[in-house]
PDB file of C-alpha atoms in Angstrom:
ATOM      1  CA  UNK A   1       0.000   0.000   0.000  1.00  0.00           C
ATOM      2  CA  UNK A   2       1.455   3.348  -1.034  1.00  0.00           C
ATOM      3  CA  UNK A   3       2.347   6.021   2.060  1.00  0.00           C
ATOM      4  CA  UNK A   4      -0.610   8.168   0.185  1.00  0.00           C
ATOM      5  CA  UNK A   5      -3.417   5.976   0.588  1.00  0.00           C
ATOM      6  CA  UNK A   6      -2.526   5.709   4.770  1.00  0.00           C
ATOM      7  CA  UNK A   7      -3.470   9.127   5.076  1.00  0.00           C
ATOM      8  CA  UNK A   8      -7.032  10.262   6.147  1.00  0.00           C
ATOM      9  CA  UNK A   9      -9.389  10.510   3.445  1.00  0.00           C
ATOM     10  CA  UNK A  10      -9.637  13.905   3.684  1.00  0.00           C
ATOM     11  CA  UNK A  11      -5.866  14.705   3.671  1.00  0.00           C
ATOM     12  CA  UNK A  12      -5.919  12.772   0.900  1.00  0.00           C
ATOM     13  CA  UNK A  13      -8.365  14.110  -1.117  1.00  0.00           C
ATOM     14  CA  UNK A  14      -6.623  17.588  -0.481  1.00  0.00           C
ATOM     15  CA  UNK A  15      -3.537  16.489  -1.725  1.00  0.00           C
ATOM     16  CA  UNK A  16      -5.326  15.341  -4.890  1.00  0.00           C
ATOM     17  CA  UNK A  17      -6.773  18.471  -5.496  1.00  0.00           C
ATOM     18  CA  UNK A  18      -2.958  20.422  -4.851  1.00  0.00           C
ATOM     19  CA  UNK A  19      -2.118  18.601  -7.468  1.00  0.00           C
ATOM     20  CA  UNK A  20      -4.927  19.726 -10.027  1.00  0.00           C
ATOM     21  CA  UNK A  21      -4.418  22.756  -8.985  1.00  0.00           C
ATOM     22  CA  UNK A  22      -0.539  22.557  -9.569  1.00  0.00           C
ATOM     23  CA  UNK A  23      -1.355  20.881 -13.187  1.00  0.00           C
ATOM     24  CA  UNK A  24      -3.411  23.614 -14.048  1.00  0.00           C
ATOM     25  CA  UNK A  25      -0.856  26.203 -12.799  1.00  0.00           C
ATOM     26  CA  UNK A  26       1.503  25.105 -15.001  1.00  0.00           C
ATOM     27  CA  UNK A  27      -1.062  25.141 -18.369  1.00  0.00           C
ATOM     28  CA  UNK A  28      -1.319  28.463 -17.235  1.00  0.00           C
ATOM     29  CA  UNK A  29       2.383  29.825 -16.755  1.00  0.00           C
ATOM     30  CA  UNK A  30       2.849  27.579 -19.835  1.00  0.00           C
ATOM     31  CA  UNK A  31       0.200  29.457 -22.577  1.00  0.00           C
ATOM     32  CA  UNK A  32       1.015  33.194 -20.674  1.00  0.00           C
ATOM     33  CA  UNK A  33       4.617  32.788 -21.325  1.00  0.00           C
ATOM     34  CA  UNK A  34       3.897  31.498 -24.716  1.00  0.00           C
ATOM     35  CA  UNK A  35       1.358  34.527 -25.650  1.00  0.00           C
ATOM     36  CA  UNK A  36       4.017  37.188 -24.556  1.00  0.00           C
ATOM     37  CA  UNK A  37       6.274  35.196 -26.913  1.00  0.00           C
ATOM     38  CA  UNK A  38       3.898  35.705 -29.849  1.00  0.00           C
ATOM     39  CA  UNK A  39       3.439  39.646 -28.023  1.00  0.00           C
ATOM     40  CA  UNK A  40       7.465  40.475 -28.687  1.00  0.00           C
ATOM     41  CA  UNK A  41       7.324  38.873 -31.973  1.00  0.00           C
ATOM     42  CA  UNK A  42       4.575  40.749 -33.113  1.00  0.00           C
ATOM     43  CA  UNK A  43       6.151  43.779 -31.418  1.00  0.00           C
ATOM     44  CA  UNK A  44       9.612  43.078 -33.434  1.00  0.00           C
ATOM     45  CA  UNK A  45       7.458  42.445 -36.597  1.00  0.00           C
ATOM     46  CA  UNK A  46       5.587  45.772 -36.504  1.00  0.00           C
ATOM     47  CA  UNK A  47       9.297  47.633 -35.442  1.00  0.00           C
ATOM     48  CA  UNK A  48      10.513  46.477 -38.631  1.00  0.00           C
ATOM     49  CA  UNK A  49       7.716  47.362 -40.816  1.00  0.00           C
ATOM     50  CA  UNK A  50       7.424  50.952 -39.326  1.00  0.00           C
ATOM     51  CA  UNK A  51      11.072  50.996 -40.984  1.00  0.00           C
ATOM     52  CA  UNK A  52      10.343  50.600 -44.198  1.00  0.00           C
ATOM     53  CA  UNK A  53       7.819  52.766 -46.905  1.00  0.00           C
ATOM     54  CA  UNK A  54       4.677  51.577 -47.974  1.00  0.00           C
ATOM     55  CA  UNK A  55       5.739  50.318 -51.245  1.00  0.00           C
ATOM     56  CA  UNK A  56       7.810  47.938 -49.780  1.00  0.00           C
ATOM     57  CA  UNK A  57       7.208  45.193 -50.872  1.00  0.00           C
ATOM     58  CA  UNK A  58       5.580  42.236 -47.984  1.00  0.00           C
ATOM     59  CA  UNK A  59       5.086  38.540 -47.684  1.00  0.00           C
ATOM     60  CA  UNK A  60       2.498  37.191 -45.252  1.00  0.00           C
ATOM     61  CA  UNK A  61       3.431  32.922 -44.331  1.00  0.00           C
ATOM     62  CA  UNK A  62      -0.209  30.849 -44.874  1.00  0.00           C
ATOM     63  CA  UNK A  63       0.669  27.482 -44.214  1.00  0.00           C
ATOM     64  CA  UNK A  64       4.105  26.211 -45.983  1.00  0.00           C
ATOM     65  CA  UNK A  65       3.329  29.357 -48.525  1.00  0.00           C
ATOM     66  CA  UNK A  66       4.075  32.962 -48.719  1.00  0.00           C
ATOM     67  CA  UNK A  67       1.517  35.462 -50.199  1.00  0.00           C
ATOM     68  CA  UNK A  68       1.751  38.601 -51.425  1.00  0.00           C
ATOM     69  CA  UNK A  69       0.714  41.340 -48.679  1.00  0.00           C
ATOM     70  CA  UNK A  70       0.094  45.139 -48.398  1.00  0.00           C
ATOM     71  CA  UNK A  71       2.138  46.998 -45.340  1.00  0.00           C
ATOM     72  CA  UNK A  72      -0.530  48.887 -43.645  1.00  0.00           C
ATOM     73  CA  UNK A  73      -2.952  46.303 -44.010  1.00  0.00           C
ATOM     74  CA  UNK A  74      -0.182  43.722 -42.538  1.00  0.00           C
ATOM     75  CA  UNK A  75       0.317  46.419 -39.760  1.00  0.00           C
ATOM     76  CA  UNK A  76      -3.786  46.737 -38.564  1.00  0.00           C
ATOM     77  CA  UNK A  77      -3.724  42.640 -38.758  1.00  0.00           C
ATOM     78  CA  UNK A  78      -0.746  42.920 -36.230  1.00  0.00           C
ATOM     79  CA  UNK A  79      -1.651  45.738 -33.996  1.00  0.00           C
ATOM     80  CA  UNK A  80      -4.871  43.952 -33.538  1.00  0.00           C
ATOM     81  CA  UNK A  81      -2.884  40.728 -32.853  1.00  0.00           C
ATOM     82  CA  UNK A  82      -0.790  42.527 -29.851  1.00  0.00           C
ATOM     83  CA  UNK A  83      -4.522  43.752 -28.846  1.00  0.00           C
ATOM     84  CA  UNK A  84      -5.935  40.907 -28.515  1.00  0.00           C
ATOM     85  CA  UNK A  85      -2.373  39.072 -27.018  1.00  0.00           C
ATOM     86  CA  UNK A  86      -2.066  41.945 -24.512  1.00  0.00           C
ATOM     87  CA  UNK A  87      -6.112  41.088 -23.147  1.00  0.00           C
ATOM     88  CA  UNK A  88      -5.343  37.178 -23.331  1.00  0.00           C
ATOM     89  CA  UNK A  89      -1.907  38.029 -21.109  1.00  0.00           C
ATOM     90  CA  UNK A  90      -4.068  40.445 -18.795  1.00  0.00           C
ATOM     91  CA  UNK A  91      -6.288  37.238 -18.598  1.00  0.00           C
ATOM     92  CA  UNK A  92      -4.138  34.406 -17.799  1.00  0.00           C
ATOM     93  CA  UNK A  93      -1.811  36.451 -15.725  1.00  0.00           C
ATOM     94  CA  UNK A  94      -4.815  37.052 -13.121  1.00  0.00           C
ATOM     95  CA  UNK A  95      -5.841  33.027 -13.440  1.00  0.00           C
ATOM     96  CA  UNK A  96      -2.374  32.788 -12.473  1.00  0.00           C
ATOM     97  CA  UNK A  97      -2.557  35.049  -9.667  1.00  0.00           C
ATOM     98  CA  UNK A  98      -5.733  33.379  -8.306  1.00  0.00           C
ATOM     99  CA  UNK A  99      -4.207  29.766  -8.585  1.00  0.00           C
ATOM    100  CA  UNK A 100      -1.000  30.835  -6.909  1.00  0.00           C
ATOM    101  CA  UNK A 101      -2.914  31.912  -4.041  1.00  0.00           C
ATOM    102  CA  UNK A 102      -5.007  29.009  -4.132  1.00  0.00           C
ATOM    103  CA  UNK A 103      -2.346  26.272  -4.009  1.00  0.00           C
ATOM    104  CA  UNK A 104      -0.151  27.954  -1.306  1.00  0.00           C
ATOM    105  CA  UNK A 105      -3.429  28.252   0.989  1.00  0.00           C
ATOM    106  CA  UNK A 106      -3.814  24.390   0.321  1.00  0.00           C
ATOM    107  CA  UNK A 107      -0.507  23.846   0.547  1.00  0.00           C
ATOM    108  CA  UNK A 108      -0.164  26.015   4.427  1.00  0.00           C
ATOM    109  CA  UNK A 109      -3.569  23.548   5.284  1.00  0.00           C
ATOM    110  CA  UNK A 110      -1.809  20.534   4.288  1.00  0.00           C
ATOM    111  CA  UNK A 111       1.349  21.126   6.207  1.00  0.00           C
ATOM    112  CA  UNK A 112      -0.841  21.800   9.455  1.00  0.00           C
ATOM    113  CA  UNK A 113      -2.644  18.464   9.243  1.00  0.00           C
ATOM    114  CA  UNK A 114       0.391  16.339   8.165  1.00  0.00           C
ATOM    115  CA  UNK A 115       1.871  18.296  11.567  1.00  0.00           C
ATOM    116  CA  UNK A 116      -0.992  17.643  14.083  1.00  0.00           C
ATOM    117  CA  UNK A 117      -1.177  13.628  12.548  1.00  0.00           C
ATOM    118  CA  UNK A 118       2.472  13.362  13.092  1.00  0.00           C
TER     119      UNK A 118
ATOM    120  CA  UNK B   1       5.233  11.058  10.526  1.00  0.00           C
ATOM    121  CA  UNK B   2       8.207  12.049  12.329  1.00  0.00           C
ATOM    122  CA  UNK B   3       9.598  16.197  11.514  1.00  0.00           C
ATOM    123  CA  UNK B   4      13.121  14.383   9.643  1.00  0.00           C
ATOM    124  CA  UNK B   5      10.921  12.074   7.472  1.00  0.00           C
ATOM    125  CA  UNK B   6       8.765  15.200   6.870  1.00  0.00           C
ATOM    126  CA  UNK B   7      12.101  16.762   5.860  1.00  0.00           C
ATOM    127  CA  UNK B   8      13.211  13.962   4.313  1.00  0.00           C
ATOM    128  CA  UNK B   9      10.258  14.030   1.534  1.00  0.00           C
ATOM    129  CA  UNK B  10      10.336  17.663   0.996  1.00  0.00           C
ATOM    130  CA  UNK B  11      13.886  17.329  -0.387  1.00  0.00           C
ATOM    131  CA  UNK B  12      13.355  14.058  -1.932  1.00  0.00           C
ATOM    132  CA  UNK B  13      10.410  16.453  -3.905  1.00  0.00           C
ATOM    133  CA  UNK B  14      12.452  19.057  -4.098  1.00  0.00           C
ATOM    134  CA  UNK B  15      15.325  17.022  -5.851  1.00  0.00           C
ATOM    135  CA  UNK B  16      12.406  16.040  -8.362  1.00  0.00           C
ATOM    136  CA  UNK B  17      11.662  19.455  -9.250  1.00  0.00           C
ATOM    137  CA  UNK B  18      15.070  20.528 -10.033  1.00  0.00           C
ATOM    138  CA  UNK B  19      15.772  17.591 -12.253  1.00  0.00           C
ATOM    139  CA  UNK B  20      12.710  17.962 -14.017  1.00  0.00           C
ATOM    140  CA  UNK B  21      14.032  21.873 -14.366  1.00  0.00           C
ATOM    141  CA  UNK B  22      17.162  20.291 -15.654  1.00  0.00           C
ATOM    142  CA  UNK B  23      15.131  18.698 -18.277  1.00  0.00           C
ATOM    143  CA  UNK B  24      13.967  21.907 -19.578  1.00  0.00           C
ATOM    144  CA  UNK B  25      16.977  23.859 -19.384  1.00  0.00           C
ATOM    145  CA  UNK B  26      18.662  21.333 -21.182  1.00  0.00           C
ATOM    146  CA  UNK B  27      15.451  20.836 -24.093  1.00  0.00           C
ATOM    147  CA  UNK B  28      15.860  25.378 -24.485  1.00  0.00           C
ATOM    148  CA  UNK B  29      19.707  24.982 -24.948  1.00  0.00           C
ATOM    149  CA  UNK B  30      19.030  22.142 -27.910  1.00  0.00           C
ATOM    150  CA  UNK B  31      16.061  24.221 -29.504  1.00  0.00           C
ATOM    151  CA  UNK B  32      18.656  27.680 -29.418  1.00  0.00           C
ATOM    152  CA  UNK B  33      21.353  25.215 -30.672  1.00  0.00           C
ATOM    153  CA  UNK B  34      19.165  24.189 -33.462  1.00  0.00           C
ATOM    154  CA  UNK B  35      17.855  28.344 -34.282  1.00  0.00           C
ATOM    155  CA  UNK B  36      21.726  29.310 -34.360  1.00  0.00           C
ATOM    156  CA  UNK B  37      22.511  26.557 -36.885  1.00  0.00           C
ATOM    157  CA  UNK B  38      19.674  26.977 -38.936  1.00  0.00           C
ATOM    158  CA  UNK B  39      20.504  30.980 -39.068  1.00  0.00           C
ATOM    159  CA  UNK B  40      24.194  29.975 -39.649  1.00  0.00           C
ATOM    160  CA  UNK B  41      22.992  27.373 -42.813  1.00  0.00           C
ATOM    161  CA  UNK B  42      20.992  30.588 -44.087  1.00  0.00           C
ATOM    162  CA  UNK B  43      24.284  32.948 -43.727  1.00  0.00           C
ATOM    163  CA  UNK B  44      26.575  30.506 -46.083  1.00  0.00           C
ATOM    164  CA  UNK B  45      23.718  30.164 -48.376  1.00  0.00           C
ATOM    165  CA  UNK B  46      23.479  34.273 -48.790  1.00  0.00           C
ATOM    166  CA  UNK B  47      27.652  33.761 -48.814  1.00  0.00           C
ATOM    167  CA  UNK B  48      27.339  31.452 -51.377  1.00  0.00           C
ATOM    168  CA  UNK B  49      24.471  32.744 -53.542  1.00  0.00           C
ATOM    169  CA  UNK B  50      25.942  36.126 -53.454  1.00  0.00           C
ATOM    170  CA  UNK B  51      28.825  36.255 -55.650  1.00  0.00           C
ATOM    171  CA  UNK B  52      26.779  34.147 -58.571  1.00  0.00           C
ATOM    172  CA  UNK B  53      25.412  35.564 -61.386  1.00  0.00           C
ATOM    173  CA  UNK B  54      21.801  36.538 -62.355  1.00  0.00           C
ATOM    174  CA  UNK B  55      20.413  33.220 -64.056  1.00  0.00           C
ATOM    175  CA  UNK B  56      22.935  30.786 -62.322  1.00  0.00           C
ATOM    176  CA  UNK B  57      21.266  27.191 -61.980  1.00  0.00           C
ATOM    177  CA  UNK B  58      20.902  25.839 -58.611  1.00  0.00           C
ATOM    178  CA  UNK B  59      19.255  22.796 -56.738  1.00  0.00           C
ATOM    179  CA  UNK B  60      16.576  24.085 -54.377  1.00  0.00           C
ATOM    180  CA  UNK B  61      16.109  21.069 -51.914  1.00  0.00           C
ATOM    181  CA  UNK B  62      12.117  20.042 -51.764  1.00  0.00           C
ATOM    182  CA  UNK B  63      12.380  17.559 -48.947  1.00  0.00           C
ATOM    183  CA  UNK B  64      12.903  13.999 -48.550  1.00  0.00           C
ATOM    184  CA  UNK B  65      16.380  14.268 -50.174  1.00  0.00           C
ATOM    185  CA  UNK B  66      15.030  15.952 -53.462  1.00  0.00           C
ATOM    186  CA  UNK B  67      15.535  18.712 -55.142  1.00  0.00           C
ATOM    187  CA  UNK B  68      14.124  20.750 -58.080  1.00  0.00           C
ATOM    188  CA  UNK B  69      15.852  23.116 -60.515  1.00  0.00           C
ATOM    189  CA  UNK B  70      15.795  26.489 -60.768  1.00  0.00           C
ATOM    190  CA  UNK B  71      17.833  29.639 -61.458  1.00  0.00           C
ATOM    191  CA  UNK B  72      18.393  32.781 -59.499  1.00  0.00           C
ATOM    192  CA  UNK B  73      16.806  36.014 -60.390  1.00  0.00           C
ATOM    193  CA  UNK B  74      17.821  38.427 -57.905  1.00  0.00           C
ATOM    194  CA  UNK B  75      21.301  38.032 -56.402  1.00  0.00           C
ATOM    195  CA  UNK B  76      21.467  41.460 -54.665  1.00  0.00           C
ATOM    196  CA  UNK B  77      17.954  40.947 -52.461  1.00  0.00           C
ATOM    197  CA  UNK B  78      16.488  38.129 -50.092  1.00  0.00           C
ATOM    198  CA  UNK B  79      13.499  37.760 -48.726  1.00  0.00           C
ATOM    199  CA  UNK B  80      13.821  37.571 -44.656  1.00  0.00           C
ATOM    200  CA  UNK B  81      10.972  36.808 -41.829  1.00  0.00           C
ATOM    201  CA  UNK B  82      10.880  39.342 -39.280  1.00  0.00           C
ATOM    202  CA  UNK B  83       8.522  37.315 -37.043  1.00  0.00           C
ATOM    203  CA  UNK B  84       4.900  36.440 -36.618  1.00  0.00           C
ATOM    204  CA  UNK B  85       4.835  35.200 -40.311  1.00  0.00           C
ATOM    205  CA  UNK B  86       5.567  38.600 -41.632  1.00  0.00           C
ATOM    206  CA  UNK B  87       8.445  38.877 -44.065  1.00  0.00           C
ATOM    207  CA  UNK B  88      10.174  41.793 -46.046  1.00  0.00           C
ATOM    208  CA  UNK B  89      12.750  42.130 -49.072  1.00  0.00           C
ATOM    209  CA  UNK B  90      15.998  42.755 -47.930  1.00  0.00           C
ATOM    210  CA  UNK B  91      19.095  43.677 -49.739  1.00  0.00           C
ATOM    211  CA  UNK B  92      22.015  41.069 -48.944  1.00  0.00           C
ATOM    212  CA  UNK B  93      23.590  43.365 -46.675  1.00  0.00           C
ATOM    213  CA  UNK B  94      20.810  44.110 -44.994  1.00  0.00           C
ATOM    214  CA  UNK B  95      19.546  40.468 -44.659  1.00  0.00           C
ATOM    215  CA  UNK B  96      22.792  39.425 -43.488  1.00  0.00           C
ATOM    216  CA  UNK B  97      23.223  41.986 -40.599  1.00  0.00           C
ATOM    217  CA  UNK B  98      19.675  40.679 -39.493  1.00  0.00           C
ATOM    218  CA  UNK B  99      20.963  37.284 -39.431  1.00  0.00           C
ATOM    219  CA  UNK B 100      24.198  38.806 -37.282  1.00  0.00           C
ATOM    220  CA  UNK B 101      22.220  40.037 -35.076  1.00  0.00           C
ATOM    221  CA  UNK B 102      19.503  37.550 -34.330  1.00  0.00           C
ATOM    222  CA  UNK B 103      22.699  35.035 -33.642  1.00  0.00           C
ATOM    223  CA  UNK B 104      23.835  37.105 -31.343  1.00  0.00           C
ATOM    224  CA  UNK B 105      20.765  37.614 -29.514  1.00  0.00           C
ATOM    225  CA  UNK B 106      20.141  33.967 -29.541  1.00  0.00           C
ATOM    226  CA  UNK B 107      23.855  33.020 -27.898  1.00  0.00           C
ATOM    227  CA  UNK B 108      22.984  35.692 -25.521  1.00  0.00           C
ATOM    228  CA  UNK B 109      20.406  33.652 -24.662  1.00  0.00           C
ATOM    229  CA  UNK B 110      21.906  30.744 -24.228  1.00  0.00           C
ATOM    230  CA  UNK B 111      24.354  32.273 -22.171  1.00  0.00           C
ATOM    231  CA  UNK B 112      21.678  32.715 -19.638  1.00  0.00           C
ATOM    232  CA  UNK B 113      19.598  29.528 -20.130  1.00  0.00           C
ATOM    233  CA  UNK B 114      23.662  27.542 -19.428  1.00  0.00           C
ATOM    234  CA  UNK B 115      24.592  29.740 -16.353  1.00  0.00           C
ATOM    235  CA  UNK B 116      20.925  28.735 -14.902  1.00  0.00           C
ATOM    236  CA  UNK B 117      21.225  25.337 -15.572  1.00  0.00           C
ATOM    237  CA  UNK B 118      24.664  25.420 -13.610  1.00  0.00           C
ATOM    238  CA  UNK B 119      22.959  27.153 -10.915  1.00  0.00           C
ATOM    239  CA  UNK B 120      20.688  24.483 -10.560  1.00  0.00           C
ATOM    240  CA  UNK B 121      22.849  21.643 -11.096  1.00  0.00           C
ATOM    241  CA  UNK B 122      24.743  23.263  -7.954  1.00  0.00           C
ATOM    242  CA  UNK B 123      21.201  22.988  -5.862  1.00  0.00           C
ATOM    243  CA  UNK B 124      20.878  19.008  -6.825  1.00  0.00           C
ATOM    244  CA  UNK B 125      24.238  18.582  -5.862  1.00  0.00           C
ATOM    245  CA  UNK B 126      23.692  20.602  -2.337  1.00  0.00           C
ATOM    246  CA  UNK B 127      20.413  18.480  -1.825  1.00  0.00           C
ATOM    247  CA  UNK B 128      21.785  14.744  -2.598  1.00  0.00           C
ATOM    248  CA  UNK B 129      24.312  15.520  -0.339  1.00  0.00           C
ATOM    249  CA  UNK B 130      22.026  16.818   2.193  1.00  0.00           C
ATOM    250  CA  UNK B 131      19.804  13.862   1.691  1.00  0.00           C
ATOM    251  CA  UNK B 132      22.732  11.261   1.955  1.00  0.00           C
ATOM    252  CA  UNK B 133      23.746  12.768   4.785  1.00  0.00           C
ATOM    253  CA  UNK B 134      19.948  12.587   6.557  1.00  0.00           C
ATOM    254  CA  UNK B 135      20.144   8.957   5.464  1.00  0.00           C
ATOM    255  CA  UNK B 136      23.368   8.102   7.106  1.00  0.00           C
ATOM    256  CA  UNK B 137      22.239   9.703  10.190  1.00  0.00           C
ATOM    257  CA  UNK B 138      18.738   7.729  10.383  1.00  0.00           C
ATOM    258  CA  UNK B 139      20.512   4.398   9.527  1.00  0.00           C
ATOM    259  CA  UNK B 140      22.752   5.424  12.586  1.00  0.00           C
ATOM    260  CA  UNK B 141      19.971   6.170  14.626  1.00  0.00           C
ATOM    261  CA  UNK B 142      18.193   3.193  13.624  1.00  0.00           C
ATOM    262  CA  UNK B 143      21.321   0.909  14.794  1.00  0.00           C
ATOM    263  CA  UNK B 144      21.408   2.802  18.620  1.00  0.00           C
ATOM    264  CA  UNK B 145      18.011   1.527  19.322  1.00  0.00           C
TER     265      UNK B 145
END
């Protein structure tokens, strides 16, 4: 029998949901940091097309090919991108907040009743 | 549960955490390993394709070990991605400074990712030693009684 499953059933169902809550914590650090990847890219992307004149001429990637592309309609598609990264970030970042919190609470619980059982 | 086996498991976790940190460290390092060489391929290609002349034949590779024909018809400009599927024609000189400094940014990087990955190597060494010495201590305990 595993140490786990000689705890009260409550303990144990506790510990069970720290690590849900720890799971989920990490889908959530994991898609923030990856959105304010996509934010600096498009942030790099719209630096270098503010360098060059409009008759430059601009490739868009769809799929495994590139297509021909106007630069200030490639700049609206990417300053609404960063918009709608920078609410998405704004999002996750307060899940993150909130599960945080959560799983330290749980974890501070925990720690008192594996205490008071020892 | 006694306070040193409470101890005891919180490193033991601990120690699992930092080698699954390991892990990841070591999985950035091969993905900026991989970014570098790729921009490196690209720079000898522009190095190479550079000095040819308008029309030259070349071999574009189309997967699988295949290639196609075709001949150049622009040596003095490239196209280059500047991120989020967005690319731009660059001259050569241009192109290639990109490429300078995006390898640069990229060993930067790395530079970081390596002296964290130290850093934490340090910790699992500092821990296993803290845990063998725990153990040695409860196996000595456990002969006194």
């Amino acid at each position: 029998m595993s140490e786990a499953s000689s705890l009260p059933p409550q303990l144990q169902e506790q510990l069970l949901r720290l690590q849900q809550l720890q799971q989920t914590l990490q889908v959530v650090v994991s898609q923030r940091q990856q959105l304010e990847l996509e934010h600096s890219e498009v942030n790099r992307a719209l630096s270098e097309l503010e360098k060059i004149t409009d008759d430059s001429t601009i490739y868009k990637t769809v799929g495994s090919i590139l297509i021909k592309s106007e630069r200030k309609k490639v700049i609206d598609e990417l300053r609404e991108k960063r918009e709608l990264t920078e609410t998405r970030i704004k999002v996750l970042t307060r899940q993150q907040t909130r599960a945080e919190a959560r799983v330290k609470e749980l974890q501070q619980i925990i720690q008192a009743k594996l205490k008071t059982s020892v | 549960m006694s306070q040193d086996d409470e101890k005891l498991r919180r490193m033991v976790f601990e120690l699992r955490v930092l080698e699954e940190t390991v892990n990841t460290l070591q999985t950035r390092i091969g993905f900026i390993n991989a970014a570098i060489r790729e921009l490196q391929i690209a720079n000898e290609t522009i190095n190479g394709i550079k000095n040819e002349d308008k029309g030259s034949h070349i071999l574009v590779p189309i997967g699988g070990g295949s290639y196609i024909n075709a001949q150049i018809t622009d040596t003095k400009n490239l196209l280059v991605g500047i991120g989020a599927n967005v690319s731009t024609v660059k001259n050569i000189a241009s192109a290639q400074e990109d490429i300078g400094t995006r390898i640069l940014e990229l060993e930067k990087t790395k530079n970081a990712v390596q002296k964290q990955l130290e850093d934490v190597n340090v910790q699992i060494r500092r821990t296993q030693n803290q845990l063998r010495i725990m153990a040695r201590q409860q196996n000595e305990g456990n002969m006194n009684v």
